[in-house]
CSV table of C-alpha atoms in Angstrom, one decimal:
chain,number,residue,atom,x,y,z
A,1,MET,CA,27.4,43.9,-30.9
A,2,VAL,CA,25.2,45.3,-33.7
A,3,ILE,CA,24.1,41.6,-35.0
A,4,THR,CA,23.0,40.7,-31.6
A,5,ILE,CA,20.9,43.8,-31.0
A,6,ILE,CA,19.4,43.2,-34.3
A,7,SER,CA,19.0,39.5,-34.0
A,8,LEU,CA,17.4,40.5,-30.5
A,9,LEU,CA,15.0,43.0,-32.0
A,10,PHE,CA,13.9,40.4,-34.6
A,11,ILE,CA,13.2,37.9,-32.0
A,12,VAL,CA,11.1,40.6,-29.8
A,13,ALA,CA,9.0,41.7,-33.5
A,14,VAL,CA,8.7,38.0,-34.3
A,15,ASP,CA,7.1,36.8,-30.9
A,16,LYS,CA,4.8,40.4,-31.2
A,17,LEU,CA,3.9,39.3,-34.7
A,18,LEU,CA,2.6,36.1,-33.0
A,19,VAL,CA,0.6,37.5,-30.4
A,20,LEU,CA,-1.1,39.9,-33.0
A,21,ARG,CA,-1.8,36.9,-35.2
A,22,VAL,CA,-3.6,35.0,-32.7
A,23,GLU,CA,-5.2,38.2,-31.1
A,24,ALA,CA,-6.8,38.7,-34.8
A,25,GLU,CA,-8.0,35.2,-35.2
A,26,ARG,CA,-9.5,35.5,-31.9
A,27,THR,CA,-11.3,38.7,-32.5
A,28,ALA,CA,-12.6,37.5,-35.5
A,29,MET,CA,-14.0,34.3,-34.4
A,30,GLN,CA,-15.7,36.7,-31.6
A,31,GLN,CA,-16.7,39.0,-34.3
A,32,VAL,CA,-18.6,36.3,-36.4
A,33,LEU,CA,-20.2,34.8,-33.3
A,34,GLY,CA,-21.4,38.2,-32.3
A,35,SER,CA,-22.8,38.9,-36.0
A,36,LEU,CA,-24.7,35.8,-35.8
A,37,ARG,CA,-26.2,36.0,-32.5
A,38,SER,CA,-27.6,39.7,-33.4
A,39,ALA,CA,-29.0,38.1,-36.8
A,40,MET,CA,-30.7,35.5,-34.3
A,41,SER,CA,-32.3,38.0,-32.2
A,42,ILE,CA,-33.4,39.8,-35.5
A,43,ASP,CA,-35.2,36.5,-36.9
A,44,ILE,CA,-36.6,36.2,-33.4
A,45,ALA,CA,-38.0,39.6,-33.2
A,46,SER,CA,-39.4,39.2,-36.6
A,47,LYS,CA,-41.3,35.9,-35.5
A,48,ILE,CA,-42.2,37.4,-32.3
A,49,ALA,CA,-43.7,40.5,-34.3
A,50,GLY,CA,-45.5,38.4,-36.8
A,51,ASN,CA,-47.3,36.1,-33.8
A,52,ALA,CA,-44.8,32.9,-35.4
A,53,ILE,CA,-43.3,32.4,-31.7
A,54,PRO,CA,-43.8,28.7,-31.9
A,55,THR,CA,-42.1,28.4,-35.2
A,56,ILE,CA,-38.5,29.6,-33.2
A,57,ALA,CA,-38.1,26.0,-31.5
A,58,GLU,CA,-37.9,24.5,-35.4
A,59,ALA,CA,-34.5,26.4,-35.3
A,60,GLU,CA,-32.9,24.7,-32.8
A,61,GLY,CA,-29.8,22.5,-34.1
A,62,SER,CA,-30.0,24.6,-37.4
A,63,ASN,CA,-27.1,26.1,-39.2
A,64,PRO,CA,-27.1,29.8,-37.5
A,65,MET,CA,-25.2,30.9,-40.9
A,66,GLN,CA,-28.5,31.0,-42.7
A,67,TRP,CA,-29.5,33.9,-40.5
A,68,LEU,CA,-26.9,36.0,-42.6
A,69,SER,CA,-27.5,37.9,-45.4
A,70,GLU,CA,-23.2,37.5,-46.2
A,71,ARG,CA,-21.3,34.9,-45.1
A,72,PRO,CA,-17.8,35.2,-43.7
A,73,GLU,CA,-15.1,34.4,-46.6
A,74,ASN,CA,-13.8,31.6,-44.3
A,75,TYR,CA,-17.0,29.7,-44.1
A,76,ILE,CA,-17.0,26.6,-46.4
A,77,GLY,CA,-20.4,25.5,-46.1
A,78,LEU,CA,-22.3,22.4,-44.7
A,79,LYS,CA,-20.4,19.0,-44.1
A,80,ASN,CA,-21.8,15.8,-42.9
A,81,GLU,CA,-19.7,14.4,-40.1
A,82,ALA,CA,-16.7,15.7,-41.5
A,83,GLU,CA,-13.3,14.7,-40.0
A,84,PRO,CA,-11.9,18.1,-38.5
A,85,THR,CA,-8.5,17.1,-39.9
A,86,ASP,CA,-9.9,17.5,-43.5
A,87,ILE,CA,-10.7,21.3,-42.9
A,88,ALA,CA,-8.2,23.8,-43.1
A,89,PRO,CA,-7.4,25.6,-39.8
A,90,GLY,CA,-9.2,29.1,-39.8
A,91,LYS,CA,-12.4,27.8,-41.7
A,92,TRP,CA,-15.9,27.7,-40.3
A,93,TYR,CA,-18.5,24.7,-41.4
A,94,PHE,CA,-21.4,23.5,-40.3
A,95,ASP,CA,-22.1,19.7,-39.3
A,96,LYS,CA,-25.2,18.7,-40.4
A,97,HIS,CA,-25.2,15.3,-38.7
A,98,TYR,CA,-24.6,17.0,-35.5
A,99,GLY,CA,-25.8,20.2,-35.7
A,100,TYR,CA,-22.5,22.0,-34.9
A,101,LEU,CA,-21.2,25.0,-36.2
A,102,ILE,CA,-17.5,24.4,-36.2
A,103,TYR,CA,-14.8,26.6,-36.3
A,104,ARG,CA,-11.1,25.0,-37.0
A,105,VAL,CA,-8.4,27.2,-34.9
A,106,SER,CA,-5.2,28.2,-36.5
A,107,ASN,CA,-3.2,29.0,-33.8
A,108,ALA,CA,-4.1,26.0,-32.0
A,109,ALA,CA,-1.1,26.3,-29.6
A,110,TYR,CA,-3.0,29.2,-28.1
A,111,PHE,CA,-6.3,27.9,-27.6
A,112,GLN,CA,-7.7,25.7,-24.8
A,113,THR,CA,-10.2,23.0,-25.1
A,114,ASN,CA,-10.8,19.6,-23.5
A,115,LEU,CA,-11.5,18.0,-27.1
A,116,ASP,CA,-8.9,15.3,-28.4
A,117,GLY,CA,-7.5,15.7,-31.9
A,118,PRO,CA,-7.5,19.0,-34.2
A,119,THR,CA,-8.3,22.1,-32.3
A,120,VAL,CA,-11.9,23.1,-33.0
A,121,ALA,CA,-14.5,25.3,-30.9
A,122,ARG,CA,-18.1,24.0,-31.6
A,123,PHE,CA,-21.3,25.6,-31.4
A,124,ARG,CA,-25.0,24.7,-31.4
A,125,VAL,CA,-28.2,26.7,-31.8
A,126,VAL,CA,-30.1,26.3,-28.4
A,127,LEU,CA,-33.5,26.9,-27.4
A,128,ASP,CA,-34.1,29.2,-24.5
A,129,TYR,CA,-37.2,28.3,-22.9
A,130,THR,CA,-38.8,27.8,-19.4
A,131,ASP,CA,-39.9,24.1,-18.5
A,132,VAL,CA,-43.2,24.5,-17.3
A,133,ASP,CA,-43.5,21.0,-16.9
A,134,ASP,CA,-40.4,20.0,-16.0
A,135,ASP,CA,-39.9,17.1,-18.2
A,136,GLY,CA,-36.3,18.3,-19.5
A,137,VAL,CA,-37.6,18.7,-23.0
A,138,TYR,CA,-39.2,21.2,-24.9
A,139,THR,CA,-43.2,20.8,-25.1
A,140,ALA,CA,-45.3,23.1,-27.4
A,141,GLY,CA,-48.2,24.7,-26.1
A,142,ILE,CA,-46.6,24.1,-22.4
A,143,ASP,CA,-43.2,25.4,-22.0
A,144,LYS,CA,-42.7,29.2,-22.6
A,145,ILE,CA,-40.0,30.1,-25.4
A,146,HIS,CA,-37.8,32.7,-24.4
A,147,GLY,CA,-35.7,32.7,-27.6
A,148,LEU,CA,-32.4,31.1,-29.1
A,149,GLY,CA,-28.9,31.2,-28.3
A,150,LEU,CA,-25.8,30.1,-29.7
A,151,ALA,CA,-24.0,28.0,-27.0
A,152,ALA,CA,-20.5,26.7,-27.3
A,153,VAL,CA,-20.7,22.6,-27.0
A,154,GLU,CA,-17.7,22.4,-24.8
A,155,PRO,CA,-15.9,25.3,-22.9
A,156,TYR,CA,-12.9,26.7,-24.2
A,157,LYS,CA,-10.5,29.4,-23.8
A,158,TRP,CA,-8.0,31.5,-26.0
A,159,VAL,CA,-4.5,31.9,-23.9
A,160,ASN,CA,-1.7,34.4,-23.7
A,161,GLU,CA,1.0,32.0,-23.8
A,162,PRO,CA,1.1,28.7,-26.0
A,163,VAL,CA,-0.7,25.3,-24.4
A,164,THR,CA,1.3,22.7,-23.6
A,165,VAL,CA,0.7,18.9,-22.9
A,166,GLU,CA,0.9,19.2,-19.3
A,167,ASP,CA,-1.9,22.0,-20.0
A,168,TYR,CA,-4.2,19.4,-21.4
A,169,THR,CA,-3.7,16.6,-19.0
A,170,HIS,CA,-3.6,18.9,-16.0
A,171,ASN,CA,-7.3,20.3,-17.1
A,172,LYS,CA,-8.8,16.8,-17.5
């Protein structure tokens, strides 16, 4: 009877520990994104104050880690068309070829995306502007710049229960 109770308590404790690990990873990822967005905002404010608004457009597709004075410990730097399978889970990197900041998720069973292959979240620095001439691209001197954003390339979602193969095929 004692062994059964101890076993049951152990199972509950392990389950709670896993939930805490997933929540810690989700929170850490969101914290990095928040820091990047704040740093980008400071840079944009500086350019506006210095009357350098047109230079904001040059940052589209750039590495947002450049705006941080101190990079996260799990940022491994610049890569060029890196295979996500070659990147350790829990690491950030910037793919120079595509202009994506990529996070390789550790707790993949609790992360949902429509991407095939290793579980990643991809982000891109995008220009926020009003397309005055309605041509679908930013035109200097015509379109009005509002700033920059750090946008997810694909939708993603952290989930409370492990994701199954059926979850992926059902959502596609």
